[in-house]
Short mmCIF file of C-alpha atoms and ligand atoms in Angstrom, two decimals:
data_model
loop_
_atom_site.label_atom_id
_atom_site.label_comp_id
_atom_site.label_asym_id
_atom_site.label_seq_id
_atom_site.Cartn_x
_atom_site.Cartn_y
_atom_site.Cartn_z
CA UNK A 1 52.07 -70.28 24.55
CA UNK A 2 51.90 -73.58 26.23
CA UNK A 3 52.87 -73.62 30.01
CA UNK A 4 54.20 -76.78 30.37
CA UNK A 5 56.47 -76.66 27.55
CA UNK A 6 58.51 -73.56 29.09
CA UNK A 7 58.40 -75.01 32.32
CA UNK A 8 60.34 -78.63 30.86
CA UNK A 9 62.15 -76.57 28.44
CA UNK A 10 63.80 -74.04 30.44
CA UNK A 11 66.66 -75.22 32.94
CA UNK A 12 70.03 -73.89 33.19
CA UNK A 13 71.58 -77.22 33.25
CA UNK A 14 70.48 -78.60 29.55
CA UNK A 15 71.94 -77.12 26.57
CA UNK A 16 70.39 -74.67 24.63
CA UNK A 17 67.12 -75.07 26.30
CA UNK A 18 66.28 -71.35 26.65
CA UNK A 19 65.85 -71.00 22.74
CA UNK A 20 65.29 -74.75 21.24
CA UNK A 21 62.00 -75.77 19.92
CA UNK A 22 62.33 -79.28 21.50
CA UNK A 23 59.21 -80.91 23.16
CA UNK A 24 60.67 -81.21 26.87
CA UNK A 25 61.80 -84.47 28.68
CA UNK A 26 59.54 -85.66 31.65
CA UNK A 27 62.64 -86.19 33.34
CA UNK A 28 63.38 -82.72 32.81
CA UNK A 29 60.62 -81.14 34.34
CA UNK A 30 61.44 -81.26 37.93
CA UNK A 31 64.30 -79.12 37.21
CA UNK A 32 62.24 -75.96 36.95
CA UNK A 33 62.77 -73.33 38.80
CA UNK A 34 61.85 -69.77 39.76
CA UNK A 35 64.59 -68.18 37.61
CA UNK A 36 63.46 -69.94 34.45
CA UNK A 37 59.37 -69.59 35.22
CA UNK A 38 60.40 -65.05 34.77
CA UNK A 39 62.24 -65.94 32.05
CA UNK A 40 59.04 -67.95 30.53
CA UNK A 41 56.91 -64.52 31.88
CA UNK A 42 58.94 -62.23 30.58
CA UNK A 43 59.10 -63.92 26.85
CA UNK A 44 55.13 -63.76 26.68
CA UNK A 45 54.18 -62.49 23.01
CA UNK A 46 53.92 -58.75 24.27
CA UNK A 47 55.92 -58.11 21.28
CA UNK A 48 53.67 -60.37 19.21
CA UNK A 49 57.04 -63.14 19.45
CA UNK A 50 56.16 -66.54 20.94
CA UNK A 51 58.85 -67.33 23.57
CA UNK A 52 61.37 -69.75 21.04
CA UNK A 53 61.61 -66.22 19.07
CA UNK A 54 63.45 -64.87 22.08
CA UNK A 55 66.73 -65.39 23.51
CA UNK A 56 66.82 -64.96 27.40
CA UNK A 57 69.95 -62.91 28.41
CA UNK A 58 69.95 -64.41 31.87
CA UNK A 59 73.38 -65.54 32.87
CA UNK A 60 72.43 -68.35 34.45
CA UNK A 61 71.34 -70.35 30.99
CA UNK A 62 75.24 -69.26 30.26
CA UNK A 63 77.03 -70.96 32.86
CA UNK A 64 78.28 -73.88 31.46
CA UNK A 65 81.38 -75.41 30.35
CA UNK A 66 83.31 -73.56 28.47
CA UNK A 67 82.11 -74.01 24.98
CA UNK A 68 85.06 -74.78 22.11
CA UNK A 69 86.62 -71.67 20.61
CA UNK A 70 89.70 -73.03 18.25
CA UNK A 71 92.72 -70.82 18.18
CA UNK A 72 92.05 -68.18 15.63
CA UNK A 73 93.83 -68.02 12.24
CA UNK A 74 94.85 -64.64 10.65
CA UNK A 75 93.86 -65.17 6.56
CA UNK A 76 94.72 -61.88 5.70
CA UNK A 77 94.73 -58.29 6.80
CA UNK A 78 94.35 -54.89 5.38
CA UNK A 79 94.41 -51.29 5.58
CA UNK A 80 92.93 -48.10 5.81
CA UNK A 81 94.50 -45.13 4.96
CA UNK A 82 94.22 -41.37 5.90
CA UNK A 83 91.11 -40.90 3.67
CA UNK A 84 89.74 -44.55 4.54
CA UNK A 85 90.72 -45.99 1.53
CA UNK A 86 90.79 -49.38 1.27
CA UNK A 87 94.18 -51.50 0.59
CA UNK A 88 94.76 -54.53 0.60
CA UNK A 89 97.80 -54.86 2.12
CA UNK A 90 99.75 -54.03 6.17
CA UNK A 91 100.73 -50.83 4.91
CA UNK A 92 99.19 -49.26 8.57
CA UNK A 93 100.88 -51.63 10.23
CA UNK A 94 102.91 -50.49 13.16
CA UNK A 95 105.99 -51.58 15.55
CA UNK A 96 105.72 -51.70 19.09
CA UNK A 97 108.31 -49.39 21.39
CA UNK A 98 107.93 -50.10 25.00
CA UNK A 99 108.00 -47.04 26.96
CA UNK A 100 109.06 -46.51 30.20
CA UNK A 101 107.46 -47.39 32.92
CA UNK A 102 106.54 -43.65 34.41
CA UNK A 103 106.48 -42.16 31.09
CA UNK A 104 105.03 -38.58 31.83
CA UNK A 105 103.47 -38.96 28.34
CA UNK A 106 100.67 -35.65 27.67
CA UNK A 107 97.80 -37.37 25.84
CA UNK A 108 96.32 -33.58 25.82
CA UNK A 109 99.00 -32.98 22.82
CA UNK A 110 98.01 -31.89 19.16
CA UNK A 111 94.14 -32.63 20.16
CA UNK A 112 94.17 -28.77 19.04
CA UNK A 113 96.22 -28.65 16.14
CA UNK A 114 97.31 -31.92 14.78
CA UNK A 115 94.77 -34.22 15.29
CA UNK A 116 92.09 -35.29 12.25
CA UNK A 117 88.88 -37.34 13.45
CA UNK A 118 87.15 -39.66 11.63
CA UNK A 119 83.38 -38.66 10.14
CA UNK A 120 81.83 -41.69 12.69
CA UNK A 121 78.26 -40.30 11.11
CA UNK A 122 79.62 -42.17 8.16
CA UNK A 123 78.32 -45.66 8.56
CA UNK A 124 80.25 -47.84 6.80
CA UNK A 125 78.59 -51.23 7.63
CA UNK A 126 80.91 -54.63 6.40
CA UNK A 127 82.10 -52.96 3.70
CA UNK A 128 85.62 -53.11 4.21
CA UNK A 129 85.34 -56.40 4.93
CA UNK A 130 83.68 -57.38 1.86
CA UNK A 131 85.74 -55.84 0.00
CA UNK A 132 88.66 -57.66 1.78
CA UNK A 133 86.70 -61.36 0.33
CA UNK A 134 86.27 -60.15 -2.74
CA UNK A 135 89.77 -59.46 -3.05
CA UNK A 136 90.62 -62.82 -1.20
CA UNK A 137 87.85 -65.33 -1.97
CA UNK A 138 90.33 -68.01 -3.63
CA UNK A 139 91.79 -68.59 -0.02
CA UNK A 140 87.61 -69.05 1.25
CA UNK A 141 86.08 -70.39 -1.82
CA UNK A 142 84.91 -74.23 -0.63
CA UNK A 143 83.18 -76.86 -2.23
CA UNK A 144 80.16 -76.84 -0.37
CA UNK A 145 77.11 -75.98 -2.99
CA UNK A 146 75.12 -74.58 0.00
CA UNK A 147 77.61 -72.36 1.07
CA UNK A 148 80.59 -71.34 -1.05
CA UNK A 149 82.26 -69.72 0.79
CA UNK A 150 82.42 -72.22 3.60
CA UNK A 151 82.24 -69.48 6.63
CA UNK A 152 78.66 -69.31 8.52
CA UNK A 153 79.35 -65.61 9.84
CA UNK A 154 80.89 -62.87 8.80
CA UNK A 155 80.74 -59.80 10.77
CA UNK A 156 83.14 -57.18 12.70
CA UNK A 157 84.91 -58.15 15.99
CA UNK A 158 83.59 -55.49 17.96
CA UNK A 159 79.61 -56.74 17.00
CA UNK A 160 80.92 -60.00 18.41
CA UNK A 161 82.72 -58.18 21.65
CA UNK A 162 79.44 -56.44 22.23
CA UNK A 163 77.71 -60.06 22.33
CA UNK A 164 80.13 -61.38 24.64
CA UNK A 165 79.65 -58.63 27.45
CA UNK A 166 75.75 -58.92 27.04
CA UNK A 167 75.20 -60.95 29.82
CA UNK A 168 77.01 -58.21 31.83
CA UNK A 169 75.87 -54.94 30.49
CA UNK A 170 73.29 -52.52 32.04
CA UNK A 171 73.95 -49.23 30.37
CA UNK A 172 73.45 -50.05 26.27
CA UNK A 173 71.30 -52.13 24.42
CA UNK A 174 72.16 -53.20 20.76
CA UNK A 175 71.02 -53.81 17.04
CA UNK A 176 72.29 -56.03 14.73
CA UNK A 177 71.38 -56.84 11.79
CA UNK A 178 71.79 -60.23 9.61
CA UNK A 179 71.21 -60.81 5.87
CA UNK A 180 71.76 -64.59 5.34
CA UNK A 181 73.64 -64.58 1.10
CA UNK A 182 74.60 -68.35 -0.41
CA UNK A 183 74.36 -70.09 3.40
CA UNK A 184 76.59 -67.05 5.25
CA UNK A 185 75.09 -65.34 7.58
CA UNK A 186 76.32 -61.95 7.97
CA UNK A 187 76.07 -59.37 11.25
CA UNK A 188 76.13 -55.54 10.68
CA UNK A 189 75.54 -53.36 13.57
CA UNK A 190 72.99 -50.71 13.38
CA UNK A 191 73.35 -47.56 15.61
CA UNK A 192 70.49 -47.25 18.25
CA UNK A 193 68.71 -44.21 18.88
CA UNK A 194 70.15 -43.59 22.46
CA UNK A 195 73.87 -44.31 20.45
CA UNK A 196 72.83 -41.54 18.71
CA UNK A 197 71.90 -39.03 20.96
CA UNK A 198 74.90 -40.33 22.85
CA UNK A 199 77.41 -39.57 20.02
CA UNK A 200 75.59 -36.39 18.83
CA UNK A 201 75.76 -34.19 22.36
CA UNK A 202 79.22 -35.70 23.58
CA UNK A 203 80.97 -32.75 25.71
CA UNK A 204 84.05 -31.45 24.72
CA UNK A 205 85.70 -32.79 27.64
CA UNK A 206 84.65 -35.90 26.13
CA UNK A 207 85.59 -35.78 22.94
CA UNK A 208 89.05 -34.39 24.12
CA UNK A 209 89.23 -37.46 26.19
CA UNK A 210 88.60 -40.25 22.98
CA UNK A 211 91.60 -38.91 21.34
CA UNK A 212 93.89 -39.79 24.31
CA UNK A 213 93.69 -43.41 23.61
CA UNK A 214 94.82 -42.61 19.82
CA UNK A 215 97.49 -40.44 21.00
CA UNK A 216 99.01 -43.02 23.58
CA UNK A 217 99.21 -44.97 20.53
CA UNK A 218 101.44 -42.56 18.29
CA UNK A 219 103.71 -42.30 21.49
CA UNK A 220 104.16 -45.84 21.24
CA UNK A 221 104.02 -47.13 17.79
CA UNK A 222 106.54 -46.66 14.89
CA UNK A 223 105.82 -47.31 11.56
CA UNK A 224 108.86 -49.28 10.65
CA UNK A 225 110.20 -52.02 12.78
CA UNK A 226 113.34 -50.33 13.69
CA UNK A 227 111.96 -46.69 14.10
CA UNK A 228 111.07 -44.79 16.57
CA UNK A 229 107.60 -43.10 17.60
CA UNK A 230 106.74 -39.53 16.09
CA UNK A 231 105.02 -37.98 18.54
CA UNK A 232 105.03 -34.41 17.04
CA UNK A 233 102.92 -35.84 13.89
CA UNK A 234 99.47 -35.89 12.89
CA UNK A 235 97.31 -38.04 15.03
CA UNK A 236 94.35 -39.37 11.84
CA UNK A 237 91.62 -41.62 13.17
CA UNK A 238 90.86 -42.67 9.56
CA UNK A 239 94.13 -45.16 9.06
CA UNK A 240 93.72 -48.23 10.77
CA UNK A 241 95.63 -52.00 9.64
CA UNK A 242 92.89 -54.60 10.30
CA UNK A 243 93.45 -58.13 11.03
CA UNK A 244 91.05 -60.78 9.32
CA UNK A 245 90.52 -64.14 11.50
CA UNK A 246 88.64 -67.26 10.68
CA UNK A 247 87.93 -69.76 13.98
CA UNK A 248 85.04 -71.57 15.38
CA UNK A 249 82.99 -71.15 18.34
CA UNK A 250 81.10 -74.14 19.38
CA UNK A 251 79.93 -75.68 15.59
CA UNK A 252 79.72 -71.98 13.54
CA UNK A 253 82.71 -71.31 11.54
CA UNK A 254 83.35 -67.46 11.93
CA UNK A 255 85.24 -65.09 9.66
CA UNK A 256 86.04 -61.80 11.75
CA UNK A 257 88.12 -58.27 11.47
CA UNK A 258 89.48 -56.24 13.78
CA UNK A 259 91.58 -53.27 14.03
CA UNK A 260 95.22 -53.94 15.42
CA UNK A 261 97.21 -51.45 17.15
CA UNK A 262 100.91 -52.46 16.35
CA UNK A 263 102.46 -56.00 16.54
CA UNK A 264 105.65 -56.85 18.49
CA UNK A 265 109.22 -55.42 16.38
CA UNK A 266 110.97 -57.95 16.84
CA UNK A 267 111.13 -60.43 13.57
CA UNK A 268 111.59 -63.19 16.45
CA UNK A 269 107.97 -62.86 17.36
CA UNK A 270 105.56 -65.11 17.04
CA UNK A 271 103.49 -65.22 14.00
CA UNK A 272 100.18 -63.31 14.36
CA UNK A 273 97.56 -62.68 15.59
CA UNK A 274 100.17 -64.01 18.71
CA UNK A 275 102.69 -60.83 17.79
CA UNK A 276 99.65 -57.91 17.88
CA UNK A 277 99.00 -55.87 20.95
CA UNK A 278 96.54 -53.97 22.05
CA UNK A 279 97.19 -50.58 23.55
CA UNK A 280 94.84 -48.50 25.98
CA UNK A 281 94.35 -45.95 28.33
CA UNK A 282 92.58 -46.07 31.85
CA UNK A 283 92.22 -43.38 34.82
CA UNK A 284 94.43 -44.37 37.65
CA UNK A 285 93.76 -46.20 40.22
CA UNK A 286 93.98 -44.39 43.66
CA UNK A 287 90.90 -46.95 45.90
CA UNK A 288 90.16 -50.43 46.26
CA UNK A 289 86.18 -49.33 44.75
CA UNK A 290 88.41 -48.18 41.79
CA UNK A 291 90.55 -51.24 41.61
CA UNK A 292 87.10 -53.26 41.67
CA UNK A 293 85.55 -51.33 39.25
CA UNK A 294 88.30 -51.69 37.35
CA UNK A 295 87.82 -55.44 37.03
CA UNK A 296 84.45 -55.19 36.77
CA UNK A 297 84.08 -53.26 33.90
CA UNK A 298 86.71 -52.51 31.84
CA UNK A 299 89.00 -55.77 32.00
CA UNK A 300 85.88 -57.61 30.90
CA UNK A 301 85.63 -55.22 27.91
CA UNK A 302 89.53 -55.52 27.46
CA UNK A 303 89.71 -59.12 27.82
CA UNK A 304 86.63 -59.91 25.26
CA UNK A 305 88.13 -57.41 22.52
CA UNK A 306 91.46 -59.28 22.45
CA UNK A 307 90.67 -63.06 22.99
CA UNK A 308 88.12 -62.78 20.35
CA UNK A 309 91.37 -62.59 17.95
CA UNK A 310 94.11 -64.15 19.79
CA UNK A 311 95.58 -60.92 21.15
CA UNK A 312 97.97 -61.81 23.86
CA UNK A 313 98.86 -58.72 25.26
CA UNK A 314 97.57 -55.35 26.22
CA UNK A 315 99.44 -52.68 27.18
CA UNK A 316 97.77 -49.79 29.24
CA UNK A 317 98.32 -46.16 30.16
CA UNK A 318 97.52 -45.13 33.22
CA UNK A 319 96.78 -41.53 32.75
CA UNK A 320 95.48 -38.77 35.28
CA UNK A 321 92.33 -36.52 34.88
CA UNK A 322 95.07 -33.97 33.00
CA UNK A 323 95.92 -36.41 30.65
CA UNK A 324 98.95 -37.07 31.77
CA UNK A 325 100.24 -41.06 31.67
CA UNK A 326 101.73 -41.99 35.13
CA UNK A 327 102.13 -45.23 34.88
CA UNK A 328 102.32 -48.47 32.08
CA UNK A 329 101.35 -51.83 33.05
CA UNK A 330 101.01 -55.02 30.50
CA UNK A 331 98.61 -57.16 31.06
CA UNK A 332 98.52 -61.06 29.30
CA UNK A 333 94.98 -61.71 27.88
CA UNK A 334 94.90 -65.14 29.29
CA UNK A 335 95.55 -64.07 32.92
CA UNK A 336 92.76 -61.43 33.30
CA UNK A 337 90.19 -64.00 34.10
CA UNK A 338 92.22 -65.02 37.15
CA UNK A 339 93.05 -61.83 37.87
CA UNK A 340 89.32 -60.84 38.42
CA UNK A 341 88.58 -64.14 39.99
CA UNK A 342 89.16 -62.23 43.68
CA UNK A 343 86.41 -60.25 43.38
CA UNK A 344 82.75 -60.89 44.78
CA UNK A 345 80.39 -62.07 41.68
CA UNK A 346 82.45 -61.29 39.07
CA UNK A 347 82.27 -61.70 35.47
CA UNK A 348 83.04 -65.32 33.78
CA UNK A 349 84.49 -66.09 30.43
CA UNK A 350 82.92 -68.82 30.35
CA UNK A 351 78.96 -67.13 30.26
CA UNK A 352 80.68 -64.73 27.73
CA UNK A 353 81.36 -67.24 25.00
CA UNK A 354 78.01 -69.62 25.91
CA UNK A 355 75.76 -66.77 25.52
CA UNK A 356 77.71 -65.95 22.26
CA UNK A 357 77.46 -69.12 20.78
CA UNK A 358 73.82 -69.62 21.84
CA UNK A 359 73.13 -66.05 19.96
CA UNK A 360 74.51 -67.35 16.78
CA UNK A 361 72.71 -70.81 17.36
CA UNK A 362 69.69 -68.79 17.62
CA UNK A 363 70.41 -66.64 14.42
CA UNK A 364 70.69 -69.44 12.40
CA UNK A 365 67.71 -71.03 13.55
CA UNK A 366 65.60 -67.91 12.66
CA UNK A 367 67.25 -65.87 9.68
CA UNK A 368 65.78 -69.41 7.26
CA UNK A 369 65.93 -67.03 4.13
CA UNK A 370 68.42 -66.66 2.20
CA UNK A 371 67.93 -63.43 0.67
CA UNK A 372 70.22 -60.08 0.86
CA UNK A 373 67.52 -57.39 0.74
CA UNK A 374 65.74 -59.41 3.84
CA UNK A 375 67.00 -58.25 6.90
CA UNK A 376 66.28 -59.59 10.28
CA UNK A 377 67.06 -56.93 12.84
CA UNK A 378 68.05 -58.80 16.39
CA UNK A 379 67.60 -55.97 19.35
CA UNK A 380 68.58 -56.31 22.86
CA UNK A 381 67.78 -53.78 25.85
CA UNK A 382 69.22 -54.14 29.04
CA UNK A 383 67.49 -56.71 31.08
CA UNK A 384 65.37 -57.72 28.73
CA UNK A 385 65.56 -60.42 25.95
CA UNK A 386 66.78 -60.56 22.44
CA UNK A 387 64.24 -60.04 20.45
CA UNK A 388 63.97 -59.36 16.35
CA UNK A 389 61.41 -58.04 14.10
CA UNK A 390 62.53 -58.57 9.99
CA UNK A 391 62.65 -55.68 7.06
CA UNK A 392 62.57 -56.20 3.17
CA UNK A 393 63.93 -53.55 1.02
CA UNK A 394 64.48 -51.26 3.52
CA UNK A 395 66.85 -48.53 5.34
CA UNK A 396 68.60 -51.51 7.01
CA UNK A 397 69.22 -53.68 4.09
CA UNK A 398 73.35 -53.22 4.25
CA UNK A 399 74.59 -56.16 1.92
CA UNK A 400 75.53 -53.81 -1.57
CA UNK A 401 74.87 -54.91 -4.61
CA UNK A 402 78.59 -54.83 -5.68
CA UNK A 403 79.39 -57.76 -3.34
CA UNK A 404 75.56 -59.92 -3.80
CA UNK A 405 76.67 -59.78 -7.87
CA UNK A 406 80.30 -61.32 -7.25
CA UNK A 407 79.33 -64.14 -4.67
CA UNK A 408 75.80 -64.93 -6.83
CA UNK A 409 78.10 -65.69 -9.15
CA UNK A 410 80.51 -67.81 -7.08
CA UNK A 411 77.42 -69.87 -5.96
CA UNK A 412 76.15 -70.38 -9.52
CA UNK A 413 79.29 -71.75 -10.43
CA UNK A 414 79.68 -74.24 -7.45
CA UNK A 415 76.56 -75.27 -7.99
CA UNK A 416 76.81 -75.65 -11.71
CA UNK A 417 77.22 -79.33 -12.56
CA UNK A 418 80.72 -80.35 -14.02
CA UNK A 419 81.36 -79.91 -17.61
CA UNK A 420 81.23 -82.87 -19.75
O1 0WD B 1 80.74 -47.65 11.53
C1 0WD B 1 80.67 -48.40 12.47
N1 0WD B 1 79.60 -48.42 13.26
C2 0WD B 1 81.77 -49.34 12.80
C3 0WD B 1 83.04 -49.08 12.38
C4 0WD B 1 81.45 -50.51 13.59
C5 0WD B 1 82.58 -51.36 13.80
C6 0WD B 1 83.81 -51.05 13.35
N2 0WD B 1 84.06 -49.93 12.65
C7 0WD B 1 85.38 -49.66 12.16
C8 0WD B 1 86.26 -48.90 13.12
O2 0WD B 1 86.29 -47.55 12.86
C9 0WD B 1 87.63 -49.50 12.85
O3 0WD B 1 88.26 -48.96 11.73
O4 0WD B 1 86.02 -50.88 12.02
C10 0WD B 1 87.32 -50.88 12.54
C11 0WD B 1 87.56 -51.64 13.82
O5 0WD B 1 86.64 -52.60 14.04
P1 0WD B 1 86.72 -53.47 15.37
O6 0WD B 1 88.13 -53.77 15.66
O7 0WD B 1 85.75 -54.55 15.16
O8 0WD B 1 86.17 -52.43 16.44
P2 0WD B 1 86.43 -52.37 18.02
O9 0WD B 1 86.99 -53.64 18.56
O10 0WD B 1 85.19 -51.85 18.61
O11 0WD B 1 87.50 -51.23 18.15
C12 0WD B 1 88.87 -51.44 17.88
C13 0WD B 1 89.55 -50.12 17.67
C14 0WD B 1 89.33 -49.12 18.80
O12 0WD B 1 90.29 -49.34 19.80
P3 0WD B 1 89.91 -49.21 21.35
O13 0WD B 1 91.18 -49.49 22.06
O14 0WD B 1 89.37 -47.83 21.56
O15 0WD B 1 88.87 -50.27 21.63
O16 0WD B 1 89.04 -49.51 16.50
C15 0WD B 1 88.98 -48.10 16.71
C16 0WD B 1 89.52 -47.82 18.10
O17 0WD B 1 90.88 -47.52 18.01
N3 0WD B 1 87.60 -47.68 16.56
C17 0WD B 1 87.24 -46.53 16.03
N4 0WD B 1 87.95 -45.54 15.53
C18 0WD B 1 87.29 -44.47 15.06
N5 0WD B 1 85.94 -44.35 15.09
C19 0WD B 1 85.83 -46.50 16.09
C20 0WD B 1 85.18 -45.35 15.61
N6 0WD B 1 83.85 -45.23 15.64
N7 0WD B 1 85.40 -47.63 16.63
C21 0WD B 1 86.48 -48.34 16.92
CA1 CA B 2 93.31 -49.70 21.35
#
C-alpha cells in the first residue's frame, strides 16, 4: 500500500475520495489529517484487501451536501397473503382510522390466542420482488443493450434503511450480498451469525413485545376504505401489501419494495407513495434522557424507513411497559430532521444518504462480473470498514434460476440485432 497515495486521497472535503482509485492532487495533500491517516491504518490488508477494497464508515467522509435523491415513483405494488402467497395486486391494502388521542388500546390482546407469526427462519431473499418484475417487466424493459432493464439496483428497502443508519450504528453489523445479472446489480441481505443467535434465544417478553407493533396496526387499519378496524380478529404476520418504488440517489437508478401499513381513506388523498403511513409503537416518554434517546435512536430509524419511499407520515403509539397505548402522536417525515436538530451531536440526513450513495458507488466499482452464481458478500462490523470477500456457486448465491432464465432472455433479445 503506498503511503502517499492515502494520505492525498483521503480528505473529507473531496468527493468520493475514501474509496476512488484516483492518483491524488498535490494540491490535495495538505488537506490530510489525523482522522483520515486511522482511516488509511485501519484499511491495511489485514484482511488481505488493499485499502480502495474498503469503504471507511467514518462520518466525517459523509458530511457533505446533500446528495440528489428524486422524489420516488410507486410502479406497482403487491401482496402477500396469509400463507405468503404472492399476488400481484393491493388486495392487503388497508385504510387508515385515526384513533383517539388517549386511546387505552391493549397491544397484549390475542398475542395468546389469535395471533399467527410468520416462520422468519424462512429466508426468502428478493424473491417477491422478482417475481413482482417478472410479472411487470413491460413497464422496466429499456433499450439499453447493457442493461435491459434500465434499473442499476434492485434490492429491499429495509437493506437500504440499514445502509443509511450505518454511519450511526454501534450494536449490529451487516451482510449483503450482490449478484450483478444483464448490468443490475442486485442486494440481498444475508442474516449474520450474532442475528441469529439474536433471533433464536429472544425471551418471551420479547417476542410478546414484536407483536404489539402488529396489533396497534389491526386497531387502526380497516380493510375497506369506509370500514372500520376489527380488533377481535386474527392478527397474521404473513399478509403484508408492498409498495414498489423506482428513484435515484446521486447517478444509480434504484428499484425498491417496501411493506406499507395502510394509506390515507380518503379518495381525496394524494396519490401514493404521498397517501401511505407508517404506523409504530414506542415506550413512553417520562425523562428528558428518554426524550433524547428517543431522537437519537429511533427517529433516525423511523425517519430513514419512510423517506426512503416517500412516506409522509408516521403515526405512533405510545404504549406503557403493560402494553397499554397512552398516547398517539403523528409525526411528518420531513420535520424529524429539525426536530432532532436540538440535540447535542445528533444524527444528519445528510451523512445518511452520502454514505448510501458512496456504498452503491463502491458496489459498482467492485461487483465487475456479471454473473448470477458469483456473489460478492459486502460485510460491515461496527466501527470498522466495509469490507467483502466473493463466493461462486455457493450457499449465498440467492438469484434463482426461474428469474436468471426470463431476464437472459430479455437481454438476448435487446441485444439481438433488428430483423431485416
Ligand atoms: O427474510 C428476510 N430477511 C427479509 C424479509 C428481509 C427484508 C424484508 N423481508 C420481508 C418482510 O417480512 C416484509 O414482508 O419483506 C417485507 C418488508 O420489507 P421492508 O419493508 O423492506 O422491511 P422493513 O422496512 O425492515 O420493515 C417494514 C415492515 C415492518 O414494520 P416496522 O414498523 O416494524 O418497521 O415489514 C414488517 C414489519 O411490519 N417486517 C416483518 N414482518 C415479519 N417478519 C419482518 C419480519 N422478519 N421484517 C419486517
Ligand atoms: Ca410499521
Amino acid at each position: 500500500m503506498d503511503r502517499h497515495y492515502n494520505k492525498g486521497n483521503f480528505n473529507s472535503r473531496s468527493h468520493q475520495s475514501h474509496l476512488s482509485q484516483e492518483r491524488p492532487s498535490s494540491k490535495r495533500h495538505h488537506e490530510y489529517d489525523r482522522g483520515n491517516e486511522m482511516h488509511a491504518r485501519r484499511a491495511r490488508p489485514s484482511e488481505c484487501l488493499s485499502p480502495s477494497q474498503t469503504l471507511s464508515v467514518s462520518r466525517q467522509f459523509y458530511d457533505r451536501d446533500f446528495p440528489v435523491y428524486k422524489q420516488p415513483v410507486e410502479i406497482g405494488y403487491f401482496s402477500l397473503d396469509s400463507k405468503r402467497n404472492f399476488w400481484n395486486d393491493a388486495r392487503q391494502l388497508r385504510y387508515y382510522v385515526e384513533p383517539e388521542r388517549c386511546p387505552n388500546f391493549n397491544l397484549r390482546d390475542g398475542y395468546h390466542d389469535r395471533f399467527v407469526k410468520r416462520d422468519d427462519g424462512i429466508k426468502e431473499k428478493l424473491d417477491h420482488i422478482l417475481k413482482w418484475i417478472l410479472a411487470n417487466k413491460h413497464k422496466l424493459q429499456s433499450r439499453d443493450a447493457i442493461c435491459p432493464l434500465g434499473i442499476d439496483f434492485v434490492t429491499w428497502r429495509g437493506h437500504l434503511t440499514k445502509l443509511l443508519t450505518t454511519p450511526y450504528e454501534t450494536q449490529d453489523g451487516w451482510l449483503l450480498a450482490v449478484s450483478r445479472l444483464a448490468g443490475t446489480f442486485y442486494i440481498s441481505e444475508v442474516e449474520t451469525e450474532k442475528a441469529r443467535r439474536d433471533r433464536e434465544n429472544r425471551t418471551e417478553r420479547h417476542e410478546e413485545m414484536m407483536y404489539w407493533g402488529y396489533k396497534f396496526e389491526q386497531y387502526t387499519c380497516a380493510d375497506d376504505a369506509q370500514g372500520s378496524p376489527d380488533s377481535g380478529g386474527v392478527v397474521n404476520t404473513n399478509e403484508a401489501f408492498c409498495t414498489v418504488v423506482q428513484t435515484r440517489l446521486s447517478e444509480h437508478k434504484l428499484l425498491f419494495s417496501g411493506e406499507v401499513d395502510c394509506r390515507e381513506a380518503s379518495s381525496c388523498a394524494p396519490a401514493a407513495p404521498a397517501c401511505y403511513i407508517e404506523m409504530k409503537t414506542s415506550a413512553e416518554i417520562h425523562t428528558p434522557k428518554q426524550r433524547s434517546n428517543f431522537h437519537r435512536y429511533k427517529l433516525l430509524k423511523w425517519w430513514a424507513q419512510s423517506f426512503l419511499p416517500g412516506v409522509p407520515k408516521i403515526v405512533a403509539g405510545f404504549r406503557d411497559s403493560d402494553g397499554q397505548v397512552v398516547q398517539v402522536e403523528t409525526f411528518k417525515t420531513s420535520q424529524i430532521s429539525q426536530l432532532i436538530k436540538t440535540e447535542y451531536n445528533c444524527w444528519k440526513p445528510t451523512v445518511c444518504m452520502n454514505f448510501c450513495s458512496d456504498f452503491l458507488s463502491f458496489v459498482k466499482k467492485t461487483v465487475k462480473e456479471d454473473d448470477p452464481k458469483l456473489v460478492y458478500l459486502f460485510s460491515w462490523e461496527p466501527h470498522k470498514d466495509v469490507t467483502f470477500t466473493t463466493h461462486r456457486d455457493s450457499e449465498y448465491t440467492f438469484l434463482p434460476n426461474w428469474f436468471v432464465k426470463e431476464i437472459t432472455g430479455l437481454h438476448r433479445e435487446t441485444n439481438a440485432p433488428p430483423r431485416a
